[in-house]
Short mmCIF file of C-alpha atoms in Angstrom, two decimals:
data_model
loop_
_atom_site.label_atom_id
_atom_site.label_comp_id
_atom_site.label_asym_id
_atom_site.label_seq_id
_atom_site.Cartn_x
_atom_site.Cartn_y
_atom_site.Cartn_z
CA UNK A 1 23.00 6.01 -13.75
CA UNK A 2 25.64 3.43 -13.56
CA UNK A 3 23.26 0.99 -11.46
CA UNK A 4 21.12 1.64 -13.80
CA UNK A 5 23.77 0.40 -16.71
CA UNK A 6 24.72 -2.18 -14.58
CA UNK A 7 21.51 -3.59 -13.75
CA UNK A 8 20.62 -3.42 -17.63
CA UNK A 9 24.31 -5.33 -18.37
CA UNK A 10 23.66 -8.39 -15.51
CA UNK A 11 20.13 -8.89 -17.42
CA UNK A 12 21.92 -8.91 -21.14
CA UNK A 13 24.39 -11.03 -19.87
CA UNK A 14 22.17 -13.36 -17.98
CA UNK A 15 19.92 -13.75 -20.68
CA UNK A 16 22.79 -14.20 -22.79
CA UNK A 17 24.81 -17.44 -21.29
CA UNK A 18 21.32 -18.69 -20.40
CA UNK A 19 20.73 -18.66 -24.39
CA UNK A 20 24.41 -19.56 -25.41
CA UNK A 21 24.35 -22.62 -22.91
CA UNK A 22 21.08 -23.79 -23.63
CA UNK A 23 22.94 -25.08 -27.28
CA UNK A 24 24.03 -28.60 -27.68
CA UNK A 25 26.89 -27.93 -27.89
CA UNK A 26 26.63 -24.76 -25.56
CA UNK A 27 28.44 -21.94 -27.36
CA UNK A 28 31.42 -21.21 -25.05
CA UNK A 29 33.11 -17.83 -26.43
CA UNK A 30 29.30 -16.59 -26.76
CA UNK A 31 28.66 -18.01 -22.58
CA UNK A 32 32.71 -16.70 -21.60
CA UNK A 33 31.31 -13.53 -23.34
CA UNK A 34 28.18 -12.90 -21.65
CA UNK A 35 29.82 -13.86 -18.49
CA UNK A 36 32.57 -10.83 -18.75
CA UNK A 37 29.04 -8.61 -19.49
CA UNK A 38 27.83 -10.07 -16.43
CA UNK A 39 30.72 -9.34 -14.24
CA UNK A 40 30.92 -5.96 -15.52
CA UNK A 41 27.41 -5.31 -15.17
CA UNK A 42 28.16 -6.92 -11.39
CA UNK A 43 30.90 -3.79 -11.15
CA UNK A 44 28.83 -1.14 -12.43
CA UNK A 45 25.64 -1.80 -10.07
CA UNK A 46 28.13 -1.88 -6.94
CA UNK A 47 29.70 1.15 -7.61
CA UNK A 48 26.49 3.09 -8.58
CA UNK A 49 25.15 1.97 -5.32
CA UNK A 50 28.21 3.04 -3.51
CA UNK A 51 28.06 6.46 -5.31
CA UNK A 52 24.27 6.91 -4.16
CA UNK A 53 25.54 6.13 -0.40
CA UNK A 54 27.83 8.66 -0.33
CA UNK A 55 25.50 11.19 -2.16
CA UNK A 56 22.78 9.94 0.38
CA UNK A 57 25.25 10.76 3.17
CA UNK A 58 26.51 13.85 1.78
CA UNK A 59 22.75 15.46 1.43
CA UNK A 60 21.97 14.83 4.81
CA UNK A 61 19.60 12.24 4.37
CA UNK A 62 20.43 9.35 7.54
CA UNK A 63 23.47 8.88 8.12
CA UNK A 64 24.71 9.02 11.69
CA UNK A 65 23.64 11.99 13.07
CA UNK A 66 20.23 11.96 11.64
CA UNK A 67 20.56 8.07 13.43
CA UNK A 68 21.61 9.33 16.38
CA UNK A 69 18.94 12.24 17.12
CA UNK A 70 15.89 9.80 16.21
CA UNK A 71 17.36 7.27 19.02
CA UNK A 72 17.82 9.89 21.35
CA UNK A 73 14.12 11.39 21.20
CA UNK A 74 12.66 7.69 21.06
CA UNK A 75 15.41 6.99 24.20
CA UNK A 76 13.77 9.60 26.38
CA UNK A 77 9.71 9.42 25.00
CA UNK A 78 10.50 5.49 26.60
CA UNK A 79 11.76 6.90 29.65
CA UNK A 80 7.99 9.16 29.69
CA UNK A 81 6.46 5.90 28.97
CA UNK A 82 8.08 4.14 31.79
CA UNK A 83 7.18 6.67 34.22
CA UNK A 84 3.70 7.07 33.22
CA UNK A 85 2.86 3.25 32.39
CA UNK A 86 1.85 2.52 35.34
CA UNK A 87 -0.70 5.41 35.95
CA UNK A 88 -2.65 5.28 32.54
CA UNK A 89 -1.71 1.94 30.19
CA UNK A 90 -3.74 2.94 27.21
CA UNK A 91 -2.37 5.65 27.00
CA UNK A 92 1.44 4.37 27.58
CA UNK A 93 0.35 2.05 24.53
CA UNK A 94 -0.36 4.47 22.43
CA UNK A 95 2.61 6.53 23.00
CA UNK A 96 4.65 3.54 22.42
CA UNK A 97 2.92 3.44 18.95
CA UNK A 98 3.86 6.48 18.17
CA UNK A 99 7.40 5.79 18.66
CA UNK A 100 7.69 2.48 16.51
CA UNK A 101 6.06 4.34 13.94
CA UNK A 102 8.91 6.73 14.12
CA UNK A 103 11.67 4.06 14.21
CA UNK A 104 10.37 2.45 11.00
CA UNK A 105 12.19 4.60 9.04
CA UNK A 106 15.32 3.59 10.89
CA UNK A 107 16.41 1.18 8.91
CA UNK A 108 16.33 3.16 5.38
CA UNK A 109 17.96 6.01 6.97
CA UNK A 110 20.94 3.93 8.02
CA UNK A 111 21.84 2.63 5.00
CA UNK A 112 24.51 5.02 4.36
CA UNK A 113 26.61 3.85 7.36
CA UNK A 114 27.40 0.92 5.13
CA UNK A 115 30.15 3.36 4.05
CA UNK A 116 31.72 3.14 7.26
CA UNK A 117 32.01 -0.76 6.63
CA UNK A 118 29.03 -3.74 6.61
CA UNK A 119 30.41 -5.11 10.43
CA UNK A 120 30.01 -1.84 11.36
CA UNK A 121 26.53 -1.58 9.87
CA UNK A 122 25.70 -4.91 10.76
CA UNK A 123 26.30 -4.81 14.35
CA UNK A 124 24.29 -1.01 15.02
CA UNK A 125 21.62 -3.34 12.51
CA UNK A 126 21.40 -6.19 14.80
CA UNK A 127 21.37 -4.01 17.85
CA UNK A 128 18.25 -1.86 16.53
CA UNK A 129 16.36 -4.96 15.48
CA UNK A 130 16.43 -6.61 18.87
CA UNK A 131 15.52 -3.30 19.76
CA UNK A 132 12.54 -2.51 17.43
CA UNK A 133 11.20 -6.06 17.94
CA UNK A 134 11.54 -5.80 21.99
CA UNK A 135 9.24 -2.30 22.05
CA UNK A 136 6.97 -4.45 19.16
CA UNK A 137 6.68 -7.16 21.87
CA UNK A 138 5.56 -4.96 24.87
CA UNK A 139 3.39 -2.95 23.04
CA UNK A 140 1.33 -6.16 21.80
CA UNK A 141 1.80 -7.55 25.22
CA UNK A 142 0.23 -3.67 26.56
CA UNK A 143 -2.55 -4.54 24.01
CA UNK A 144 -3.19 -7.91 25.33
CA UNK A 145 -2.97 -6.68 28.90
CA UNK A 146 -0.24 -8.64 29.95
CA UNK A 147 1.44 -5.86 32.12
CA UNK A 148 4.44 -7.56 33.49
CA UNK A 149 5.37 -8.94 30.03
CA UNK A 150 4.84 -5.90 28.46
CA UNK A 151 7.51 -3.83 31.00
CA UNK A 152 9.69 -7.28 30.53
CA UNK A 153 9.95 -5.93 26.90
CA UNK A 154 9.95 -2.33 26.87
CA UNK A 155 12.64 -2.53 29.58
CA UNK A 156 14.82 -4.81 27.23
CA UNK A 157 13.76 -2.65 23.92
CA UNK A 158 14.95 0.78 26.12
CA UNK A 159 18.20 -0.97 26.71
CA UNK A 160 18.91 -2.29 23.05
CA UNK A 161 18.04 1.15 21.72
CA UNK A 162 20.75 2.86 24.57
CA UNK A 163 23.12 -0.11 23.53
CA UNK A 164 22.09 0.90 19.55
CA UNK A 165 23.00 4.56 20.20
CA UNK A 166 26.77 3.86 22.12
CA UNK A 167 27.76 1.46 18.73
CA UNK A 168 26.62 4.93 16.85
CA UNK A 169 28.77 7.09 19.24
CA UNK A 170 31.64 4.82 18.95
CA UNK A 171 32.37 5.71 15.23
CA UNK A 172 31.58 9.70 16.01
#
């Protein structure tokens, strides 16, 4: 509710100063006004968002243990898909499809470790991308039939997601 409030105070006060400056001469207690409604508004959204984290975190839903099982299952269906890559490629490829389908939802579940702090978040982030865009890489390579690129990539991919799961386990 208070992003909501918030979001609906930013607007107000955007629309006002944009209105109160657009005068000749622009009204300044009117603009000063709408900018306090602004900032306010600014407040509000920030600490309705925070408030949803924790309630996010608090119901379960991501957070780092939900994190941490999804990278451990994709961990070890790579490690199947590196031992069976070479005896059956279409179906490695698929597998591997199945398992960036699965990690797409990565991203939204980890929102709530923002609590824990945005360097934090940012570097598990930046890990998992490099990660998710790796395992992209070898399955299009797998598509292509470019074998050796294709392990290149899944090889780098399973060790950004092991390096993504120790930043998790640090903070445990």
């Amino acid at each position: 509710m208070k992003k909501f409030i918030g979001n609906i105070m930013l607007t107000v006060g955007l629309v006002g100063g944009a209105i109160a400056s657009a005068r000749n001469p622009p009204l300044w207690t009117a603009l000063g006004g709408s900018l306090a409604i602004m900032g306010v508004g600014i407040l509000l959204r920030r600490q309705g968002e925070k408030e949803e984290l924790h309630k996010s975190a608090a119901q379960g839903k991501g957070g780092k243990e939900e994190l941490k099982r999804t990278l451990e299952t994709a961990i070890a269906e790579i490690e199947k898909i590196m031992e069976e890559r070479e005896k059956d490629l279409e179906k490695a490829r698929e597998h591997l499809g199945k398992i960036l389908e699965t990690l797409e939802t990565f991203a939204e579940k980890a929102q709530p470790l923002r609590i824990e702090g945005i360097r934090f978040y940012g570097e598990v982030m930046t890990s998992f991308s490099k990660a998710e865009r790796h395992l992209n890489r070898a399955w299009s390579a797998y598509a292509d039939g470019y074998v050796k690129e294709g392990d290149t990539y899944l090889e780098s991919g399973y060790s950004q997601l092991k390096e993504t799961s120790r930043l998790l386990n640090s903070r445990i």
